[in-house]
GROMACS .gro file of C-alpha atoms in nm:
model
  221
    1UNK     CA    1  -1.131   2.168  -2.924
    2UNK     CA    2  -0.798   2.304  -2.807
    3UNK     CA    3  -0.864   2.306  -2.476
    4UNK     CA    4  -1.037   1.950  -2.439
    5UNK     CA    5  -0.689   1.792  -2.271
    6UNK     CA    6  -0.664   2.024  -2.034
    7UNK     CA    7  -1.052   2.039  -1.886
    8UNK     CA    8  -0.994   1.645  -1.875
    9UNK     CA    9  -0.641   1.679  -1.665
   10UNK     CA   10  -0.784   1.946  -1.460
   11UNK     CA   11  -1.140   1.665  -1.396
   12UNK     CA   12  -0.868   1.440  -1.275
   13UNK     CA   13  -0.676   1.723  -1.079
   14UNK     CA   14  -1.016   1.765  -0.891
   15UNK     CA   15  -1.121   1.359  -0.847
   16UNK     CA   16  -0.762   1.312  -0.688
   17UNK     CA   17  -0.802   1.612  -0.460
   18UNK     CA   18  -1.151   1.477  -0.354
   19UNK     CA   19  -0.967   1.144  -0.291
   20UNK     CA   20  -0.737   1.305  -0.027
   21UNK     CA   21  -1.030   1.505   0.112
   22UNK     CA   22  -1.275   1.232   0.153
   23UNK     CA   23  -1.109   0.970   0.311
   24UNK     CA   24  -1.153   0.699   0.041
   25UNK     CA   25  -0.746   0.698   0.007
   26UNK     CA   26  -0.763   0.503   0.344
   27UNK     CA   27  -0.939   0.202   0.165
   28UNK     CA   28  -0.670   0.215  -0.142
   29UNK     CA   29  -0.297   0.316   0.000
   30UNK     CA   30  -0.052   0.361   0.266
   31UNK     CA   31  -0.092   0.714   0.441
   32UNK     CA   32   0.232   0.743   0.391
   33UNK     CA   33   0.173   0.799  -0.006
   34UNK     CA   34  -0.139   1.013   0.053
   35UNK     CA   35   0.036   1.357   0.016
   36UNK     CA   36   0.216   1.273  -0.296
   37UNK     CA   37  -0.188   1.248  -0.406
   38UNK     CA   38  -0.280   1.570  -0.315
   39UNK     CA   39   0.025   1.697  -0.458
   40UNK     CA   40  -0.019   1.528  -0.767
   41UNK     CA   41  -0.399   1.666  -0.820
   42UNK     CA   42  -0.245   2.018  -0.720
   43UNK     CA   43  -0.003   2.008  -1.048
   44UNK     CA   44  -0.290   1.885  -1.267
   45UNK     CA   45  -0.513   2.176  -1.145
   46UNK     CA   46  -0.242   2.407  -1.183
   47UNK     CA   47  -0.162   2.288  -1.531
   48UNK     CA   48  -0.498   2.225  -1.639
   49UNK     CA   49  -0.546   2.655  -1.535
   50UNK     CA   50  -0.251   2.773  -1.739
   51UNK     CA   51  -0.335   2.525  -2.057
   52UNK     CA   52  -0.724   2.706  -2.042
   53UNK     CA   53  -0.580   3.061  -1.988
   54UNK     CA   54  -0.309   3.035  -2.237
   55UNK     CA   55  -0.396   2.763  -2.490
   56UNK     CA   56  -0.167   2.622  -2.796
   57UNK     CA   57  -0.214   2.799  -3.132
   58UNK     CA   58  -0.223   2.596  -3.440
   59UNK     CA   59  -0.478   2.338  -3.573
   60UNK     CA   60  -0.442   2.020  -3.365
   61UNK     CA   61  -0.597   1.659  -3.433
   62UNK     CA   62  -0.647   1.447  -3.120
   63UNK     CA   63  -0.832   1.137  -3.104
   64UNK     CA   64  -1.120   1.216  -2.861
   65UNK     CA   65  -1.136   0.904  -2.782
   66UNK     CA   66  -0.919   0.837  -2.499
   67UNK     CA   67  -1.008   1.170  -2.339
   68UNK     CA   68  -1.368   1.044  -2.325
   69UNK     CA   69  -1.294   0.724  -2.124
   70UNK     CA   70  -1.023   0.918  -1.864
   71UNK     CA   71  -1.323   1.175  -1.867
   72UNK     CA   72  -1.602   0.900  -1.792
   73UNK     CA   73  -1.415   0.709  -1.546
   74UNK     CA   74  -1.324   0.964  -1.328
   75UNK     CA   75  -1.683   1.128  -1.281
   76UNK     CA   76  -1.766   0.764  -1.207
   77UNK     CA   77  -1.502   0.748  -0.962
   78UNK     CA   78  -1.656   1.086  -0.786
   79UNK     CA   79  -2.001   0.906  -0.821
   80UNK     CA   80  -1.916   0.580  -0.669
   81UNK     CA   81  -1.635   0.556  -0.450
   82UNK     CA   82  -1.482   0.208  -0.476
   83UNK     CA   83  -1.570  -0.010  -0.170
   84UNK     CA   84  -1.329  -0.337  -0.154
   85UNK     CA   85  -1.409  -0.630  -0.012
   86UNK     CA   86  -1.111  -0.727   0.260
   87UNK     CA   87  -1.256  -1.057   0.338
   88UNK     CA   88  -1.226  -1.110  -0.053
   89UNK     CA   89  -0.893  -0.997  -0.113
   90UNK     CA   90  -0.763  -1.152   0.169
   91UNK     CA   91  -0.854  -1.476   0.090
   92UNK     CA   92  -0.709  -1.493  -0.265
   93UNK     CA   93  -0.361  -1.362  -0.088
   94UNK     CA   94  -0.082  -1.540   0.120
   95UNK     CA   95  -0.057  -1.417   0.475
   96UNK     CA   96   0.210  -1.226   0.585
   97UNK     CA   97   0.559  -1.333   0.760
   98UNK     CA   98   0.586  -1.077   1.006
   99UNK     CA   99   0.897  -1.081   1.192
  100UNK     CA  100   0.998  -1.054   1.539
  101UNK     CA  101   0.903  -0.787   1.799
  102UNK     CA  102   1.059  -0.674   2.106
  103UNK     CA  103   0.811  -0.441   2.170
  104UNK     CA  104   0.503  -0.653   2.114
  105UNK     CA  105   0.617  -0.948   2.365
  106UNK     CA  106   0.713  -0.645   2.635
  107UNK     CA  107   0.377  -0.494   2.614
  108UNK     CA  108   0.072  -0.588   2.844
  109UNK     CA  109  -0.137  -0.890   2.677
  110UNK     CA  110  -0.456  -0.653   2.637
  111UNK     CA  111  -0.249  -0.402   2.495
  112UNK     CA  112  -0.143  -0.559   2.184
  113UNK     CA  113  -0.270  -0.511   1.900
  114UNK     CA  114  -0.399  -0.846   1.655
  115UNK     CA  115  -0.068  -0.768   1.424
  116UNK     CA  116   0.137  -0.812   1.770
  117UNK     CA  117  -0.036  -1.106   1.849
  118UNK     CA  118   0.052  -1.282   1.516
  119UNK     CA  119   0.434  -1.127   1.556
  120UNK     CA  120   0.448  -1.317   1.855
  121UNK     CA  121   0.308  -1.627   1.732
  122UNK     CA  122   0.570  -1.664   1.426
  123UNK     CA  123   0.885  -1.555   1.634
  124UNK     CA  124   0.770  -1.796   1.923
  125UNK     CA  125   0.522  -2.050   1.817
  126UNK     CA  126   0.476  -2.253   2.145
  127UNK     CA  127   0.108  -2.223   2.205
  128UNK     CA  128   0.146  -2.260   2.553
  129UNK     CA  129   0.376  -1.938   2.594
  130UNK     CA  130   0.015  -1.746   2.594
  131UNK     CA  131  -0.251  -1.979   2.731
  132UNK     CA  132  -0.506  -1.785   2.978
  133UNK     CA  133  -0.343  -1.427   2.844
  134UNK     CA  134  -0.622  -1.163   2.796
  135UNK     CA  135  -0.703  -1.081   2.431
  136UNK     CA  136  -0.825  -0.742   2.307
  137UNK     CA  137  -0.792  -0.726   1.942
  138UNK     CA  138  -1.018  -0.575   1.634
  139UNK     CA  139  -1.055  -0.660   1.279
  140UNK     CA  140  -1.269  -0.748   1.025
  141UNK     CA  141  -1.395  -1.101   0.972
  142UNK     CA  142  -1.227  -1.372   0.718
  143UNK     CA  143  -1.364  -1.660   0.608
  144UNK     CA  144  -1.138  -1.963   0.627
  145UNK     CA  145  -1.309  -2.276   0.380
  146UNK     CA  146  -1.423  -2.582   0.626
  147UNK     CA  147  -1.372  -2.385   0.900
  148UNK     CA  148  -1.461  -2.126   1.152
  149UNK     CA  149  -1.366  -1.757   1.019
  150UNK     CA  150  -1.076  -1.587   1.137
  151UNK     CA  151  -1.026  -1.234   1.299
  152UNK     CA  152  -0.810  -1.018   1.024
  153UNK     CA  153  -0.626  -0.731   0.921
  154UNK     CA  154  -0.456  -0.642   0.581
  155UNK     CA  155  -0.120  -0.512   0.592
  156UNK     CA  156   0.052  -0.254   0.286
  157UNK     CA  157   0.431  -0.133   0.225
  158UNK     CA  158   0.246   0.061  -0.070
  159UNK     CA  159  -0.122   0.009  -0.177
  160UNK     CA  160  -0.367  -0.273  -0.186
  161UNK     CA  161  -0.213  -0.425  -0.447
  162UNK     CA  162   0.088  -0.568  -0.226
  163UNK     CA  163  -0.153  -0.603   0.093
  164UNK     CA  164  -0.147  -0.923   0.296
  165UNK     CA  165  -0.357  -1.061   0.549
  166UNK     CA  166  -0.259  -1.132   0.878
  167UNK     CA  167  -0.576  -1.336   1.108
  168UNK     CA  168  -0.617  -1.527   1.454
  169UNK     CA  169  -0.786  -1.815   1.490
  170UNK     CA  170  -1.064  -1.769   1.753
  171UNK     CA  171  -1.339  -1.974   1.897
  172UNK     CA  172  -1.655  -1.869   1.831
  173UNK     CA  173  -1.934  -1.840   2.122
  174UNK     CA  174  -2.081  -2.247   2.124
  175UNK     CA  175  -2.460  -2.200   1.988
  176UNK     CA  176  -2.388  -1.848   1.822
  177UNK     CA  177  -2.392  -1.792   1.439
  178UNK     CA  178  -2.091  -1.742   1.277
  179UNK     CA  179  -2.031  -1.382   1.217
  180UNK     CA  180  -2.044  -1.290   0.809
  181UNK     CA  181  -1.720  -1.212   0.663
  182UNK     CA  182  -1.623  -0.817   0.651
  183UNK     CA  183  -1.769  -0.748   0.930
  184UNK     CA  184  -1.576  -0.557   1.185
  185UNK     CA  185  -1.561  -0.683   1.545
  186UNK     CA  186  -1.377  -0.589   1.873
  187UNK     CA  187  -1.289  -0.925   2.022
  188UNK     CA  188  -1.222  -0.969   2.401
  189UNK     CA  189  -1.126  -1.300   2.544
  190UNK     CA  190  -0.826  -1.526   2.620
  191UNK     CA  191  -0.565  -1.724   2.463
  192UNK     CA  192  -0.611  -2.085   2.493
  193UNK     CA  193  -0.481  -2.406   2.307
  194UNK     CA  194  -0.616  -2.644   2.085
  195UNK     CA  195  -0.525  -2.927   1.850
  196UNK     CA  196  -0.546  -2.841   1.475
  197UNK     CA  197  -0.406  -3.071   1.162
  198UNK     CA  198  -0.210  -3.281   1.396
  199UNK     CA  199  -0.065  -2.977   1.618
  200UNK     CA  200  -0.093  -2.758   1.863
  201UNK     CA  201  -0.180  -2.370   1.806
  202UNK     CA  202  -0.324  -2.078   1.977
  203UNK     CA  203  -0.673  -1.985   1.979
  204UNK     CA  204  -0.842  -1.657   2.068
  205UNK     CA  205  -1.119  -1.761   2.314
  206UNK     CA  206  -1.413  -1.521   2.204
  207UNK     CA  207  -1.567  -1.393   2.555
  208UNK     CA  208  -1.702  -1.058   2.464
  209UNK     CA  209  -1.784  -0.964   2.071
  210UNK     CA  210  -1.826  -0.642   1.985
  211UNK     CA  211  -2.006  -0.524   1.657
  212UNK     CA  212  -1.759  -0.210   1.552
  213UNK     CA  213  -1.764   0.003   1.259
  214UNK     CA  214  -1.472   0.027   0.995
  215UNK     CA  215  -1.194   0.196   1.157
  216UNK     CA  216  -1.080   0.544   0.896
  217UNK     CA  217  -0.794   0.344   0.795
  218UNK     CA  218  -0.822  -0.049   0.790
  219UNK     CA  219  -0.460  -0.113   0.628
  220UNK     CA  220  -0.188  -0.132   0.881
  221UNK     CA  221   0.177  -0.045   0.743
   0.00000   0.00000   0.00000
């Protein structure tokens, strides 16, 4: 069948473009790169169109086999929209070095956001630079082996191949269960200091927890 290739490119012309459309992009790569998607699913359509209007003469041979498995697995990927776990791939990645920011140390306490907070915390690392400022920070939940979970986000340059994580350490409520990893939470409390491994570090307080839903796009750039 002549025209086989081209009903398969123009499948994936249309599971790329429903990609972009949905939202599902969000969970898989920077918004920076989304466009070149749609873009990309444009071509495919518009080549797929002109390989079914004007198709190749001659007998052809084609193994059918590849063009079976790009067929199945992109219905699949209309069918069931990948769903990553962050708590999951954070923990099997090393956290990010962020570097120093002007801008976050300027900005109101309650203003910054959880990335700020951990900018801050590498470029001046004195615990007691923040103790008693007021916290307002969101992010899904990270479990941290023997010990209380962490507050999270995942940062990309590209996709979620190359994220990292980025967490706070925070105090949970005394008598309240631990909160189960992935969830997302809006955190409000205060900075305070505690002893950890031998040393000092900061510690988000938890005063106020928030069950949130996922925000449209959990990577940061």
């Amino acid at each position: 069948m002549k025209q086989l290739p081209y009903l398969v490119l123009g499948l994936w012309g249309v599971v790329l473009h429903n990609c972009w459309a949905d939202g599902r992009l969000n969970l898989l790569l920077h918004s920076n790169f989304h466009s070149l998607v749609l873009a990309t699913g444009v071509i495919f359509l518009l080549l797929a169109s002109a390989g079914l209007r004007w198709p190749p003469s001659g007998p052809s041979r084609r193994n059918y086999l590849p063009m079976a498995v790009l067929s199945l697995s992109g219905i699949a990927l209309m069918l069931w929209p990948p769903k990553p776990s962050l708590s999951t791939l954070a923990a099997n990645r090393s956290s990010a070095q962020l570097g120093d920011s002007e801008i976050s140390f300027l900005s109101p306490p309650e203003q910054r956001s959880l990335s700020d907070w951990v900018r801050l915390l590498n470029s001046q690392p004195d615990p007691e630079l923040y103790a008693g400022n007021p916290v307002q920070v969101s992010g899904f939940v990270l479990a941290v082996p023997g010990a209380a979970p962490e507050i999270a986000r995942l940062l990309v340059r590209c996709c979620l191949a190359d994220a990292t994580p980025v967490g706070l350490a925070v105090r949970w409520p005394p008598k309240q269960q631990w909160p189960k990893p992935d969830q997302w939470l809006q955190i409000n409390g205060v900075m305070a200091v505690e002893s950890h491994q031998g040393a000092l570090r900061a510690v988000l307080v938890a005063r106020k927890i928030k069950l949130i839903k996922a925000p449209a796009r959990p990577l940061e750039p």
